Coordinates of N, CA and C in Angstrom, one line a residue:
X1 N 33.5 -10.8 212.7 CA 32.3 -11.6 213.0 C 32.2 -12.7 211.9
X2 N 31.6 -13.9 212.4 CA 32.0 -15.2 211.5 C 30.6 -14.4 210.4
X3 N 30.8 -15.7 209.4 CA 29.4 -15.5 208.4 C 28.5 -16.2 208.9
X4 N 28.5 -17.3 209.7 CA 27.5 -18.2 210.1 C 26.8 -17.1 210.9
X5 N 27.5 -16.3 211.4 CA 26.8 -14.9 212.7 C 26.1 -14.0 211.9
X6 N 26.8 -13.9 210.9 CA 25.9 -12.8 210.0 C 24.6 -13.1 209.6
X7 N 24.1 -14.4 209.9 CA 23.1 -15.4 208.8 C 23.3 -15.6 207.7
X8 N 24.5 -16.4 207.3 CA 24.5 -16.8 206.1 C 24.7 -18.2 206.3
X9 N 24.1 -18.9 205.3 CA 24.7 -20.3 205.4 C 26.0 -20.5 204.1
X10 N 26.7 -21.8 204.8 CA 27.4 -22.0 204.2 C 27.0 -23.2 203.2
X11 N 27.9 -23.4 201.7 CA 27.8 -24.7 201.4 C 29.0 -24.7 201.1
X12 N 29.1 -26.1 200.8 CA 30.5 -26.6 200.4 C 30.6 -28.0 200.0
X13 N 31.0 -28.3 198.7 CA 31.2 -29.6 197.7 C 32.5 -29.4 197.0
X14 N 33.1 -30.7 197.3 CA 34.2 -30.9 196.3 C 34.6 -32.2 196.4
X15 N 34.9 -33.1 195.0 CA 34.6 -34.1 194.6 C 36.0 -34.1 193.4
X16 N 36.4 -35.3 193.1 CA 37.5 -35.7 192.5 C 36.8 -35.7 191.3
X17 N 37.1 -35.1 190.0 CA 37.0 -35.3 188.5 C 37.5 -35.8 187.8
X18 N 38.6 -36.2 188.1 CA 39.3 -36.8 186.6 C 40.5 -37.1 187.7
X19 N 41.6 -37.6 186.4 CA 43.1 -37.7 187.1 C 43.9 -37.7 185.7
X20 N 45.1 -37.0 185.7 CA 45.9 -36.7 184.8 C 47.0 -35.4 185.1
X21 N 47.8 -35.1 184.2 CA 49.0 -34.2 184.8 C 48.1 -32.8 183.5
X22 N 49.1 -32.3 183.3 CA 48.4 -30.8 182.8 C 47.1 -30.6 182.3
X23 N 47.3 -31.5 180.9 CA 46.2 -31.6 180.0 C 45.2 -32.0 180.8
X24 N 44.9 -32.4 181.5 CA 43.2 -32.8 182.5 C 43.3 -31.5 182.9
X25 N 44.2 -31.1 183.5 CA 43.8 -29.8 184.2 C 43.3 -28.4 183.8
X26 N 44.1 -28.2 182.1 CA 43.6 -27.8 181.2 C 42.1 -28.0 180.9
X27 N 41.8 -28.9 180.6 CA 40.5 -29.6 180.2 C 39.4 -29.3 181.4
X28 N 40.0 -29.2 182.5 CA 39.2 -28.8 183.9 C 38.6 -27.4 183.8
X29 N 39.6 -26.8 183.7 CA 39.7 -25.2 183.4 C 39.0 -24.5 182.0
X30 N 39.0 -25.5 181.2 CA 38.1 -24.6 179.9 C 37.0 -25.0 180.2
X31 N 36.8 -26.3 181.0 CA 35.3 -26.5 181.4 C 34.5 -25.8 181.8
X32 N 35.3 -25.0 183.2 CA 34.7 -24.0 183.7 C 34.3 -22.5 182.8
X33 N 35.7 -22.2 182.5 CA 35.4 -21.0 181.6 C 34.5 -21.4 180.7
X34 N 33.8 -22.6 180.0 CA 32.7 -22.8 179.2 C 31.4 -22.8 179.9
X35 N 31.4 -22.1 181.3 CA 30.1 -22.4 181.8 C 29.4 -24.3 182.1
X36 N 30.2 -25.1 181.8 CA 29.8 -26.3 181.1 C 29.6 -26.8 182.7
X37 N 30.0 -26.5 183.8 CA 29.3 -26.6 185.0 C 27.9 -26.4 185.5
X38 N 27.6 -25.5 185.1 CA 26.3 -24.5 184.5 C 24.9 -24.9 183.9
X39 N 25.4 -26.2 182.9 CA 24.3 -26.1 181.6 C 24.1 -27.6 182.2
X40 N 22.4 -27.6 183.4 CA 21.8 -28.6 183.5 C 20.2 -28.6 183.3
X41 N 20.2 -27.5 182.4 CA 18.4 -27.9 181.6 C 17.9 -26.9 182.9
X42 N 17.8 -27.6 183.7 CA 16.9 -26.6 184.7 C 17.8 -25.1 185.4
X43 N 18.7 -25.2 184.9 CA 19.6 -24.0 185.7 C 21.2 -24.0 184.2
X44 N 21.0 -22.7 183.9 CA 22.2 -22.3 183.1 C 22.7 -20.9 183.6
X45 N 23.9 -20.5 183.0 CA 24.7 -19.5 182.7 C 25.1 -19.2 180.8
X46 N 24.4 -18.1 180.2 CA 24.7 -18.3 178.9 C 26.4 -18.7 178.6
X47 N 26.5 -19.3 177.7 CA 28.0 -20.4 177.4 C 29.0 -19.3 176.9
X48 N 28.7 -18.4 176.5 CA 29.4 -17.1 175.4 C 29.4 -16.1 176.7
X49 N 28.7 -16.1 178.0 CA 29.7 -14.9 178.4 C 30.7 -15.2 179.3
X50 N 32.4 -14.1 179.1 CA 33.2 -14.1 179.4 C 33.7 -14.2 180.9
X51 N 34.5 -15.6 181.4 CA 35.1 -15.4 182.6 C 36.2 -14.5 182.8
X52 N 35.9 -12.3 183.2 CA 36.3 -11.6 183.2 C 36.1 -10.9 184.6
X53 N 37.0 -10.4 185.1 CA 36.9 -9.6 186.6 C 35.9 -8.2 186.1
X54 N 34.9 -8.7 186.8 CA 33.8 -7.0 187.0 C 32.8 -7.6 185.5
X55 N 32.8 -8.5 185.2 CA 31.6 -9.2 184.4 C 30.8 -9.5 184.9
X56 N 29.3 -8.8 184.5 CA 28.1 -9.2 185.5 C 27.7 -10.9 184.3
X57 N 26.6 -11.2 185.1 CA 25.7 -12.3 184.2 C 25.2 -12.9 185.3
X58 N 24.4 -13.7 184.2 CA 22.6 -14.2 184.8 C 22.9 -15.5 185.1
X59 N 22.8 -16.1 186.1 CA 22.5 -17.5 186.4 C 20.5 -17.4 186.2
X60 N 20.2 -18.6 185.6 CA 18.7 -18.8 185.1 C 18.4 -19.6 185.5
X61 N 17.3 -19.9 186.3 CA 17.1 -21.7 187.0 C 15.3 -21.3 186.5
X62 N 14.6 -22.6 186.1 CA 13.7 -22.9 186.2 C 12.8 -23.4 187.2
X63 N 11.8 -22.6 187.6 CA 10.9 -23.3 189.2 C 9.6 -23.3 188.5
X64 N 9.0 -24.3 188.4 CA 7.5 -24.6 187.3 C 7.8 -24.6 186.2
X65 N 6.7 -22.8 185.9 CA 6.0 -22.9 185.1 C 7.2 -21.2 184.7
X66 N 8.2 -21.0 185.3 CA 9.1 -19.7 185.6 C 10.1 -20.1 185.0
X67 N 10.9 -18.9 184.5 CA 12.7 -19.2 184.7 C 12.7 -17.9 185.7
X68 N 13.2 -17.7 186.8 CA 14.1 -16.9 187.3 C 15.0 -16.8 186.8
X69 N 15.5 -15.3 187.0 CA 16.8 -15.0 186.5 C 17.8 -13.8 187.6
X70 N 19.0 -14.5 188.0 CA 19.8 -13.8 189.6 C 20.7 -13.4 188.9
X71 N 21.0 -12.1 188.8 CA 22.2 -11.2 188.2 C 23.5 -11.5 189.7
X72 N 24.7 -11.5 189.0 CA 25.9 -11.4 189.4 C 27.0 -11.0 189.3
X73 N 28.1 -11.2 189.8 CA 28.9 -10.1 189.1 C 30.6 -10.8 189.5
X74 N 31.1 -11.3 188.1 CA 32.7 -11.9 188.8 C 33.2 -11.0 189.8
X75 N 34.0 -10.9 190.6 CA 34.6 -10.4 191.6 C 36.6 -10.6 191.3
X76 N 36.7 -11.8 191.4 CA 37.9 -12.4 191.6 C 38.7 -13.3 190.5
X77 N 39.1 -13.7 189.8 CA 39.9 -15.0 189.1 C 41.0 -15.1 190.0
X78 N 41.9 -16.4 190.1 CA 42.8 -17.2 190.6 C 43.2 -17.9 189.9
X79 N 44.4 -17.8 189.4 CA 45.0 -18.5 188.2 C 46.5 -19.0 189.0
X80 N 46.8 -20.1 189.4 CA 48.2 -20.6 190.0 C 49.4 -21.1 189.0
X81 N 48.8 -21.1 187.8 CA 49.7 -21.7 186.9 C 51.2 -21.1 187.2
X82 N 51.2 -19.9 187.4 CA 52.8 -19.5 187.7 C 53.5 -20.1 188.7
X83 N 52.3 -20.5 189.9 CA 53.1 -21.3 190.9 C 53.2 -22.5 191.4
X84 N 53.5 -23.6 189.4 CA 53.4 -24.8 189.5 C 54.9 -25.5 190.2
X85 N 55.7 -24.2 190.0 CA 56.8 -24.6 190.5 C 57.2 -24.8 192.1
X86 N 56.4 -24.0 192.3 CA 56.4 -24.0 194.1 C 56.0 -24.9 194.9
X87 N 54.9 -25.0 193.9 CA 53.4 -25.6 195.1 C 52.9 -27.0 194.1
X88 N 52.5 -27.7 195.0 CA 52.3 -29.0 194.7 C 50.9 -29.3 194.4
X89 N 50.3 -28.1 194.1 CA 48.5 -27.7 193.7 C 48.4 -26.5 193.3
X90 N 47.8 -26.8 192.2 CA 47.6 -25.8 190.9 C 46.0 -25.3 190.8
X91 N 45.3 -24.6 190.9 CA 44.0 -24.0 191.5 C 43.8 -23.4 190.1
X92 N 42.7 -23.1 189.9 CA 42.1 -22.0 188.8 C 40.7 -21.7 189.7
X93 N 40.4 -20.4 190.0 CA 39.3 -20.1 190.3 C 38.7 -19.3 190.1
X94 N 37.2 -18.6 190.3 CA 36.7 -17.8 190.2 C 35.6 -17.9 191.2
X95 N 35.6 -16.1 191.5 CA 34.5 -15.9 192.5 C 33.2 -14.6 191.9
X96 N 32.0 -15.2 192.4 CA 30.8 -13.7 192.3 C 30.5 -13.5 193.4
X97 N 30.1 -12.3 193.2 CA 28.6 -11.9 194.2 C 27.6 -11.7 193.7
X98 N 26.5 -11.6 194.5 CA 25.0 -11.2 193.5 C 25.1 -10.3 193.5
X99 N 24.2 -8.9 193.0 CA 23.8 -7.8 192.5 C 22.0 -7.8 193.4
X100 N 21.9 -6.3 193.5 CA 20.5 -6.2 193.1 C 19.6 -6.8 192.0
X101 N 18.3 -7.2 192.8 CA 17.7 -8.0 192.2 C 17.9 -9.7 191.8
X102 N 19.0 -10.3 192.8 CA 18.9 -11.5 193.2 C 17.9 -11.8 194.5
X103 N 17.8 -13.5 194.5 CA 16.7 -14.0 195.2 C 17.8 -13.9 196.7
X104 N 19.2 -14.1 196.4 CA 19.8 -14.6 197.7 C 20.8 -13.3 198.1
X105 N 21.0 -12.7 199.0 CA 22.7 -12.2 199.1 C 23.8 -13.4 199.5
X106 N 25.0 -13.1 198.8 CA 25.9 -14.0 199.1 C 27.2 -14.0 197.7
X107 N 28.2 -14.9 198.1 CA 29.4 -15.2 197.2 C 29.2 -16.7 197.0
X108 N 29.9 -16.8 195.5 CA 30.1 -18.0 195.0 C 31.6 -18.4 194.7
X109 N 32.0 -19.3 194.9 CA 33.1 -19.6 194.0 C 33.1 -21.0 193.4
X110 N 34.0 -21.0 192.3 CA 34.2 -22.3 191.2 C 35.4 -22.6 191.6
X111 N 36.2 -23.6 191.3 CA 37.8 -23.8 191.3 C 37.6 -25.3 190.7
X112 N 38.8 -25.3 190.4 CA 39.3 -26.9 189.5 C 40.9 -26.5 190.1
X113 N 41.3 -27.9 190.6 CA 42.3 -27.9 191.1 C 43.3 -29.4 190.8
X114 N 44.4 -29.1 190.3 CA 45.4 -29.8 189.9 C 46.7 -30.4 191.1
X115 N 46.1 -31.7 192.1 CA 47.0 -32.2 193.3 C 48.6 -32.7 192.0
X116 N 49.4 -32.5 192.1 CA 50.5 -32.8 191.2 C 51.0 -34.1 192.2
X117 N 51.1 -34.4 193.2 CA 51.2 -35.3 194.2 C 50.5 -36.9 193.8
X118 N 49.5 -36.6 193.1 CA 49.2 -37.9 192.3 C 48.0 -37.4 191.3
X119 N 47.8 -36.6 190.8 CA 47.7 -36.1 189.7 C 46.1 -36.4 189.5
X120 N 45.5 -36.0 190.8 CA 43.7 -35.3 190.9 C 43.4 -34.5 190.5
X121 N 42.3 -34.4 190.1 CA 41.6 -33.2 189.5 C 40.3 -33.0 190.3
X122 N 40.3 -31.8 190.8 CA 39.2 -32.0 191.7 C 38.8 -30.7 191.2
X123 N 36.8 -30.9 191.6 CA 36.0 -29.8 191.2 C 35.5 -29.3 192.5
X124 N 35.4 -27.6 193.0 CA 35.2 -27.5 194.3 C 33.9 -26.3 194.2
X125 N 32.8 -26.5 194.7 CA 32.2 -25.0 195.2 C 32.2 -24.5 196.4
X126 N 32.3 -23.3 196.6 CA 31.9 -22.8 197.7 C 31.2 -21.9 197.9
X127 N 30.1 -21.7 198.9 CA 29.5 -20.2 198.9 C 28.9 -20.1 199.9
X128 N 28.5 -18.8 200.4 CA 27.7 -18.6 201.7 C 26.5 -17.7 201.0
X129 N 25.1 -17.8 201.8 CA 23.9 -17.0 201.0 C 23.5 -17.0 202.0
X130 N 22.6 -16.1 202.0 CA 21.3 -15.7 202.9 C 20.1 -15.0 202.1
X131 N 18.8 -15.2 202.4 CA 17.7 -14.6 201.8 C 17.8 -12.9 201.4
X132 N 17.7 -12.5 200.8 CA 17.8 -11.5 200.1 C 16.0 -11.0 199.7
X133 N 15.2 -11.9 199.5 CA 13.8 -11.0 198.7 C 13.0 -12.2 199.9
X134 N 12.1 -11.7 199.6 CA 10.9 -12.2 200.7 C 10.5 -13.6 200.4
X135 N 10.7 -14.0 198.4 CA 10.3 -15.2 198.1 C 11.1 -16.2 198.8
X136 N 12.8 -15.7 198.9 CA 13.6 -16.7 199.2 C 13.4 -16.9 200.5
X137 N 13.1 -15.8 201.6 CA 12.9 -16.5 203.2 C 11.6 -16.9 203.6
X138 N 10.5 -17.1 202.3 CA 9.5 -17.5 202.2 C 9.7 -19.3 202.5
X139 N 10.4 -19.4 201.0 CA 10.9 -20.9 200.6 C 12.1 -21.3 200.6
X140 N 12.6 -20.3 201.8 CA 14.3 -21.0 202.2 C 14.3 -22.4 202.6
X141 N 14.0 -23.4 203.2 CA 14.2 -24.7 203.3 C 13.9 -25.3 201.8
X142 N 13.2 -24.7 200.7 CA 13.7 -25.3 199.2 C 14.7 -24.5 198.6
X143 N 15.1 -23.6 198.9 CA 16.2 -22.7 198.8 C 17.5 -23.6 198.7
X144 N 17.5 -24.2 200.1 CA 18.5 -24.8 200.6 C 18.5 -26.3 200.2
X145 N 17.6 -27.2 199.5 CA 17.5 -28.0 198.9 C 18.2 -27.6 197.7
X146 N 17.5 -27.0 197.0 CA 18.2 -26.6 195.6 C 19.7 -26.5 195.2
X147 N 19.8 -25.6 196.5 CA 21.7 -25.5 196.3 C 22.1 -26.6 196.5
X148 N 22.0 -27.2 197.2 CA 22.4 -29.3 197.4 C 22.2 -29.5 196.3
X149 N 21.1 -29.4 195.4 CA 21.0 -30.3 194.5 C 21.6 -29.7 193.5
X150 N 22.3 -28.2 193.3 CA 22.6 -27.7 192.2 C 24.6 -28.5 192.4
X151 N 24.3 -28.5 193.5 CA 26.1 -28.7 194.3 C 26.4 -30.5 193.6
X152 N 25.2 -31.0 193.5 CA 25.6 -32.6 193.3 C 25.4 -32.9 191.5
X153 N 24.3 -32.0 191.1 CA 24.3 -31.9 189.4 C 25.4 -31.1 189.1
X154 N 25.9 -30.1 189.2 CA 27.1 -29.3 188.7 C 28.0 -30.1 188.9
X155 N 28.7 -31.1 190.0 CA 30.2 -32.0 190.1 C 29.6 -33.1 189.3
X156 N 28.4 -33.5 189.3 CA 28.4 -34.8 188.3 C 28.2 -34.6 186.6
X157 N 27.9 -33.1 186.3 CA 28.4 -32.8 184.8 C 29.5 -32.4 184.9
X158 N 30.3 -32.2 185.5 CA 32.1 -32.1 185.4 C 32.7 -33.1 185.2
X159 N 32.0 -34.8 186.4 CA 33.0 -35.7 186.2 C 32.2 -36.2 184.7
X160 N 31.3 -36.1 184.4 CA 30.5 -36.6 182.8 C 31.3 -35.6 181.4
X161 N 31.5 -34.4 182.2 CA 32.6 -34.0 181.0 C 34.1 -34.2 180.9
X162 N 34.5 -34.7 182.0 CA 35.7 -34.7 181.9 C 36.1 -36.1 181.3
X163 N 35.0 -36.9 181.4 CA 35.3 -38.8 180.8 C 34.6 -38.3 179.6
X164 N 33.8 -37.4 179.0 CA 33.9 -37.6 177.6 C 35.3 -37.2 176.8
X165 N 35.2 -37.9 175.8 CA 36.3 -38.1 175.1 C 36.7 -36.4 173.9
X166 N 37.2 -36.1 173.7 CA 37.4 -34.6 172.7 C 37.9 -35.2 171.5
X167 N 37.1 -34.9 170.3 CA 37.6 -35.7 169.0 C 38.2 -34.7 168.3

């Protein structure tokens, strides 16, 4: 059965970051593993915890006068580096699910991806959710704002970190 059937919606963004051969891609990838997708004032992930399979952690978004806080839990990493030889795109990703006591049910995933074909660097999310607690199917049409707006702040602190310079 599809997920759209299940009730979930889908999202999906992905946008070009940079351009360069390893070292961007590098630079892509520690981004991620620094949470640095993450840290927009109104919504973080603490920066210290580890991108590890079976690592729970808190995504924290601010609404008012609140922080909510949605526990999760890595699931998956994807590391392609071994199959730079093969393949003509080099991926690093990682996926969650929520836990009990999130506002949504659903999966997330991050990836940074290395086109060697002309040497893009692209930042991708994907995820499907559905209401999970009564507040979210209360205020699912801001629900579904939010993740838009978290989908267009999260790739434009990527392409902002990846043009800053590393001293």
């Amino acid at each position: 059965q599809s997920i759209e059937r299940q009730g979930f919606a889908i999202n999906h963004s992905r946008v070009k970051i940079g351009h360069g051969q390893e070292e961007a891609f590098i630079r892509a990838k520690n981004l991620l593993q620094d949470w640095r997708h993450f840290q927009l004032g109104w919504a973080f992930v603490p920066r210290e915890t580890p991108i590890e399979r079976g690592q729970g952690f808190n995504v924290c978004s601010k609404e008012g006068l609140f922080w909510i806080v949605n526990p999760l839990r890595i699931r998956y990493i994807r590391d392609d580096r071994e199959q730079a030889r093969k393949n003509n795109k080099i991926v690093y990703a990682f996926g969650s699910g929520t836990l009990q006591g999130h506002l949504l049910a659903g999966e997330e995933r991050f990836s940074v991806e290395w086109n060697k074909e002309d040497d893009s660097i692209w930042y991708e999310i994907f995820s499907f959710s559905k209401p999970a607690h009564f507040l979210s199917l209360a205020t699912y049409p801001y629900v579904r704002f939010k993740q838009r707006l978290f989908a267009k702040q999260s790739s434009d602190k990527m392409i902002q970190e990846m043009r800053h310079k590393v001293s």
